[in-house]
Short mmCIF file of C-alpha atoms and ligand atoms in Angstrom, two decimals:
data_model
loop_
_atom_site.label_atom_id
_atom_site.label_comp_id
_atom_site.label_asym_id
_atom_site.label_seq_id
_atom_site.Cartn_x
_atom_site.Cartn_y
_atom_site.Cartn_z
CA UNK A 1339 -1.22 8.20 5.72
CA UNK A 1340 -3.59 6.75 3.34
CA UNK A 1341 -1.33 6.96 -0.32
CA UNK A 1342 -2.88 6.23 -3.47
CA UNK A 1343 -4.08 7.57 -7.13
CA UNK A 1344 -6.68 9.89 -7.43
CA UNK A 1345 -9.99 7.83 -7.19
CA UNK A 1346 -8.33 5.07 -5.25
CA UNK A 1347 -10.96 5.89 -2.05
CA UNK A 1348 -8.82 7.51 0.52
CA UNK A 1349 -11.32 10.04 1.40
CA UNK A 1350 -14.08 7.20 1.55
CA UNK A 1351 -11.46 4.82 3.87
CA UNK A 1352 -10.65 8.14 5.68
CA UNK A 1353 -14.34 8.47 6.83
CA UNK A 1354 -14.30 4.81 7.33
CA UNK A 1355 -11.00 4.50 9.33
CA UNK A 1356 -12.24 7.22 11.86
CA UNK A 1357 -14.60 4.90 13.51
CA UNK A 1358 -12.10 2.73 14.53
CA UNK A 1359 -8.92 5.10 15.27
CA UNK A 1360 -10.91 7.93 16.74
CA UNK A 1361 -8.67 10.36 15.37
CA UNK A 1362 -9.37 13.15 13.08
CA UNK A 1363 -9.63 13.10 9.53
CA UNK A 1364 -6.81 15.73 7.58
CA UNK A 1365 -7.78 15.60 3.60
CA UNK A 1366 -5.69 18.62 2.04
CA UNK A 1367 -8.03 18.33 -0.81
CA UNK A 1368 -11.32 19.56 1.41
CA UNK A 1369 -8.72 21.71 3.60
CA UNK A 1370 -8.43 23.41 -0.06
CA UNK A 1371 -11.73 23.07 -1.29
CA UNK A 1372 -13.03 24.90 2.36
CA UNK A 1373 -10.64 27.69 1.59
CA UNK A 1374 -11.68 28.24 -2.09
CA UNK A 1375 -15.18 28.35 -0.51
CA UNK A 1376 -14.58 30.61 1.99
CA UNK A 1377 -13.12 33.09 -0.64
CA UNK A 1378 -9.27 32.83 1.61
CA UNK A 1379 -7.92 30.75 -1.31
CA UNK A 1380 -4.86 32.84 -3.65
CA UNK A 1381 -6.46 33.03 -7.50
CA UNK A 1382 -3.22 30.91 -8.15
CA UNK A 1383 -4.12 28.13 -5.87
CA UNK A 1384 -8.08 28.11 -7.58
CA UNK A 1385 -6.49 27.97 -11.16
CA UNK A 1386 -4.04 25.09 -10.31
CA UNK A 1387 -7.04 22.93 -8.06
CA UNK A 1388 -9.26 23.29 -11.36
CA UNK A 1389 -6.56 22.72 -13.67
CA UNK A 1390 -6.36 19.27 -12.00
CA UNK A 1391 -1.96 19.86 -11.18
CA UNK A 1392 -0.50 20.15 -7.63
CA UNK A 1393 -1.00 23.19 -5.81
CA UNK A 1394 2.95 24.79 -4.30
CA UNK A 1395 4.25 22.62 -1.73
CA UNK A 1396 4.99 25.65 0.70
CA UNK A 1397 1.13 26.15 0.65
CA UNK A 1398 0.16 22.74 2.03
CA UNK A 1399 2.97 22.30 3.85
CA UNK A 1400 1.76 25.27 5.96
CA UNK A 1401 -1.54 24.17 5.66
CA UNK A 1402 -0.90 20.59 7.30
CA UNK A 1403 1.67 22.30 9.83
CA UNK A 1404 -1.23 24.46 11.47
CA UNK A 1405 -4.04 21.73 11.02
CA UNK A 1406 -1.52 18.98 13.58
CA UNK A 1407 -1.23 21.81 15.72
CA UNK A 1408 -4.45 21.60 16.86
CA UNK A 1409 -5.59 19.76 20.60
CA UNK A 1410 -7.70 17.20 18.57
CA UNK A 1411 -4.34 15.73 16.60
CA UNK A 1412 -2.52 15.17 19.70
CA UNK A 1413 -3.48 11.24 19.65
CA UNK A 1414 -2.85 10.84 16.02
CA UNK A 1415 -4.40 11.67 12.42
CA UNK A 1416 -5.37 10.35 9.25
CA UNK A 1417 -3.67 11.80 6.37
CA UNK A 1418 -5.32 11.64 3.22
CA UNK A 1419 -3.90 13.45 -0.25
CA UNK A 1420 -0.41 14.52 1.57
CA UNK A 1421 2.43 14.31 0.91
CA UNK A 1422 2.01 14.01 -2.63
CA UNK A 1423 6.00 15.55 -3.36
CA UNK A 1424 9.14 14.52 -2.41
CA UNK A 1425 9.46 18.21 -0.92
CA UNK A 1426 6.40 17.32 1.16
CA UNK A 1427 7.36 13.74 2.51
CA UNK A 1428 10.80 15.42 3.59
CA UNK A 1429 8.82 17.72 5.42
CA UNK A 1430 6.35 15.82 6.81
CA UNK A 1431 8.80 12.84 7.96
CA UNK A 1432 11.15 15.75 9.49
CA UNK A 1433 8.24 17.24 11.48
CA UNK A 1434 7.28 13.76 12.88
CA UNK A 1435 10.66 12.62 13.50
CA UNK A 1436 10.98 15.76 15.73
CA UNK A 1437 8.02 14.71 17.49
CA UNK A 1438 8.82 11.28 17.79
CA UNK A 1439 5.82 10.31 15.64
CA UNK A 1440 5.33 7.07 14.28
CA UNK A 1441 3.46 6.79 11.07
CA UNK A 1442 1.94 4.03 8.84
CA UNK A 1443 1.77 4.37 5.14
CA UNK A 1444 -1.22 2.59 3.70
CA UNK A 1445 -1.30 2.31 0.13
CA UNK A 1446 -4.40 1.55 -1.57
CA UNK A 1447 -3.71 -0.28 -4.89
CA UNK A 1448 -6.31 0.03 -7.57
CA UNK A 1449 -6.39 -1.08 -11.01
CA UNK A 1450 -5.89 1.89 -13.45
CA UNK A 1451 -9.32 1.26 -15.23
CA UNK A 1452 -11.08 1.00 -12.24
CA UNK A 1453 -9.73 4.20 -11.40
CA UNK A 1454 -10.86 5.80 -14.36
CA UNK A 1455 -14.52 4.37 -14.26
CA UNK A 1456 -14.88 5.73 -10.19
CA UNK A 1457 -13.45 9.26 -11.33
CA UNK A 1458 -15.73 9.67 -14.21
CA UNK A 1459 -18.85 8.22 -12.67
CA UNK A 1460 -18.28 10.55 -9.34
CA UNK A 1461 -20.74 12.61 -8.20
CA UNK A 1462 -21.08 14.92 -5.28
CA UNK A 1463 -23.76 16.55 -3.18
CA UNK A 1464 -23.00 20.33 -3.11
CA UNK A 1465 -24.97 20.44 0.44
CA UNK A 1466 -23.72 17.52 2.69
CA UNK A 1467 -20.70 16.42 0.48
CA UNK A 1468 -22.00 12.87 0.52
CA UNK A 1469 -20.14 10.94 -2.51
CA UNK A 1470 -22.07 9.16 -5.47
CA UNK A 1471 -21.08 7.07 -8.31
CA UNK A 1472 -23.73 6.64 -10.96
CA UNK A 1473 -22.15 2.66 -11.74
CA UNK A 1474 -21.48 1.61 -8.20
CA UNK A 1475 -23.31 3.45 -5.65
CA UNK A 1476 -25.85 5.48 -7.43
CA UNK A 1477 -28.28 7.56 -5.50
CA UNK A 1478 -31.98 5.95 -4.54
CA UNK A 1479 -33.63 8.85 -7.11
CA UNK A 1480 -30.89 9.99 -10.37
CA UNK A 1481 -29.08 13.46 -9.74
CA UNK A 1482 -30.66 13.88 -6.25
CA UNK A 1483 -28.84 13.48 -2.96
CA UNK A 1484 -30.39 10.60 -0.65
CA UNK A 1485 -30.15 12.74 2.58
CA UNK A 1486 -31.01 16.14 1.78
CA UNK A 1487 -32.53 16.43 -1.47
CA UNK A 1488 -30.08 18.74 -3.21
CA UNK A 1489 -28.91 18.41 -6.78
CA UNK A 1490 -25.97 16.49 -7.28
CA UNK A 1491 -22.73 17.76 -9.11
CA UNK A 1492 -19.77 16.65 -10.80
CA UNK A 1493 -16.67 18.33 -8.77
CA UNK A 1494 -15.01 20.70 -11.10
CA UNK A 1495 -11.78 18.62 -11.47
CA UNK A 1496 -13.56 15.68 -12.15
CA UNK A 1497 -14.31 16.58 -15.84
CA UNK A 1498 -12.72 14.15 -17.80
CA UNK A 1499 -9.65 16.27 -19.46
CA UNK A 1500 -8.83 17.37 -15.78
CA UNK A 1501 -9.13 13.75 -14.74
CA UNK A 1502 -6.25 13.09 -17.28
CA UNK A 1503 -3.92 15.68 -15.72
CA UNK A 1504 -4.59 14.61 -11.90
CA UNK A 1505 -3.80 11.02 -12.94
CA UNK A 1506 -0.39 12.31 -14.86
CA UNK A 1507 0.63 14.14 -11.87
CA UNK A 1508 0.10 11.14 -9.51
CA UNK A 1509 2.48 8.95 -12.01
CA UNK A 1510 4.91 11.83 -12.28
CA UNK A 1511 5.38 13.61 -8.63
CA UNK A 1512 3.38 11.34 -6.41
CA UNK A 1513 3.67 7.40 -7.04
CA UNK A 1514 7.66 7.83 -6.71
CA UNK A 1515 7.08 8.53 -3.13
CA UNK A 1516 6.83 4.77 -2.35
CA UNK A 1517 10.48 3.94 -3.45
CA UNK A 1518 11.47 6.87 -1.07
CA UNK A 1519 9.26 5.59 1.73
CA UNK A 1520 10.97 2.18 1.07
CA UNK A 1521 14.48 3.52 1.09
CA UNK A 1522 13.85 5.17 4.28
CA UNK A 1523 12.35 2.16 6.20
CA UNK A 1524 8.81 3.64 6.62
CA UNK A 1525 6.17 1.19 7.37
CA UNK A 1526 4.14 0.47 4.41
CA UNK A 1527 1.05 -1.72 4.18
CA UNK A 1528 0.05 -2.40 0.74
CA UNK A 1529 -4.26 -2.74 0.57
CA UNK A 1530 -5.34 -4.23 -2.71
CA UNK A 1531 -8.28 -1.95 -3.00
CA UNK A 1532 -9.81 -2.96 -6.22
CA UNK A 1533 -12.58 -5.16 -5.35
CA UNK A 1534 -13.29 -5.01 -1.60
CA UNK A 1535 -16.39 -3.14 -0.49
CA UNK A 1536 -15.21 0.03 1.49
CA UNK A 1537 -16.06 -1.49 5.08
CA UNK A 1538 -14.58 -4.59 4.57
CA UNK A 1539 -11.23 -2.80 3.26
CA UNK A 1540 -11.69 -0.73 6.50
CA UNK A 1541 -11.73 -3.73 8.69
CA UNK A 1542 -8.65 -5.23 6.86
CA UNK A 1543 -6.91 -1.96 7.53
CA UNK A 1544 -8.19 -1.77 11.21
CA UNK A 1545 -7.12 -5.33 11.66
CA UNK A 1546 -3.48 -4.46 10.22
CA UNK A 1547 -2.84 -1.31 12.28
CA UNK A 1548 -4.22 -3.52 15.51
CA UNK A 1549 -1.50 -6.43 14.98
CA UNK A 1550 1.14 -6.87 17.92
CA UNK A 1551 3.66 -5.67 15.61
CA UNK A 1552 2.43 -2.72 14.34
CA UNK A 1553 1.05 -3.82 10.74
CA UNK A 1554 4.57 -5.31 10.21
CA UNK A 1555 3.10 -8.61 8.82
CA UNK A 1556 1.47 -7.09 6.28
CA UNK A 1557 4.10 -5.16 5.56
CA UNK A 1558 5.88 -5.62 1.73
CA UNK A 1559 7.76 -3.89 -0.38
P1 ADP B 2575 -8.22 13.47 -5.65
O1 ADP B 2575 -6.99 12.59 -4.66
O2 ADP B 2575 -8.93 12.41 -5.92
O3 ADP B 2575 -6.96 14.20 -6.86
P2 ADP B 2575 -7.80 15.53 -3.22
O4 ADP B 2575 -9.22 15.95 -3.08
O5 ADP B 2575 -7.16 14.75 -2.51
O6 ADP B 2575 -8.71 14.67 -4.67
O7 ADP B 2575 -7.13 16.83 -4.32
C1 ADP B 2575 -7.76 17.50 -5.46
C2 ADP B 2575 -6.88 18.50 -5.94
O8 ADP B 2575 -6.68 19.38 -4.57
C3 ADP B 2575 -5.64 18.30 -6.29
O9 ADP B 2575 -5.96 17.92 -7.66
C4 ADP B 2575 -4.53 19.07 -6.25
O10 ADP B 2575 -4.77 20.14 -7.00
C5 ADP B 2575 -5.08 19.83 -4.80
N1 ADP B 2575 -4.22 18.89 -3.49
C6 ADP B 2575 -4.68 17.95 -2.63
N2 ADP B 2575 -3.42 17.81 -1.98
C7 ADP B 2575 -2.33 18.42 -2.47
C8 ADP B 2575 -1.04 18.08 -2.06
N3 ADP B 2575 -0.81 17.80 -0.80
N4 ADP B 2575 -0.45 18.92 -2.48
C9 ADP B 2575 -0.91 19.61 -3.51
N5 ADP B 2575 -2.09 19.96 -4.11
C10 ADP B 2575 -2.79 19.18 -3.63
#
């Protein structure tokens, strides 16, 4: 379970971790955006996302449950962006405990100023989804995707006023889950994700997960 503020690198880590864990990447943000693209999301969901607020719990809980029931999730899965509220965490933990699934919460810890710089500089290819950053990971030609030449865009919810709203939602509704996980005795890895390269960080996470004690040595809290 990848946990952290918007811009902490959950999506990037999830893609890298898929290579070492060989399990699917389940991102509620991607699933919701996909539903909007396909024209099957309710108007309320579209408006909520564009405003940077959280989509109602029952909507995401159902989406995730349906996704985790797919056969490719039987050997495990990487959760990115879920759970984000107390209701979602209780729902997920109840579901996993019922199935005897053991999770590791990986908290990507990143300085606030770095988060803001990452989010405001983020650009995405609308065609293949590749992420760039105008400062830390610029495309070869400004504004153009290296892979397919499409013009890069700023995600609707990466506009500055919306970024503030997303960071507020994280502080109010999501960060408190760290205490919830600790109180419930769940395994929590705290990873310093401010400066390491994404590849080095993914390597650290894979090694921690491979540790004979299930990553227990790196547990803090
Ligand atoms: P980020 O982590 O950078 O905010 P995501 O792609 O994870 O980006 O999420 C984008 C938006 O999708 C959120 O601002 C929210 O509106 C919605 N969303 C994603 N996951 C959830 C969730 N678990 N619960 C409620 N809303 C969610």
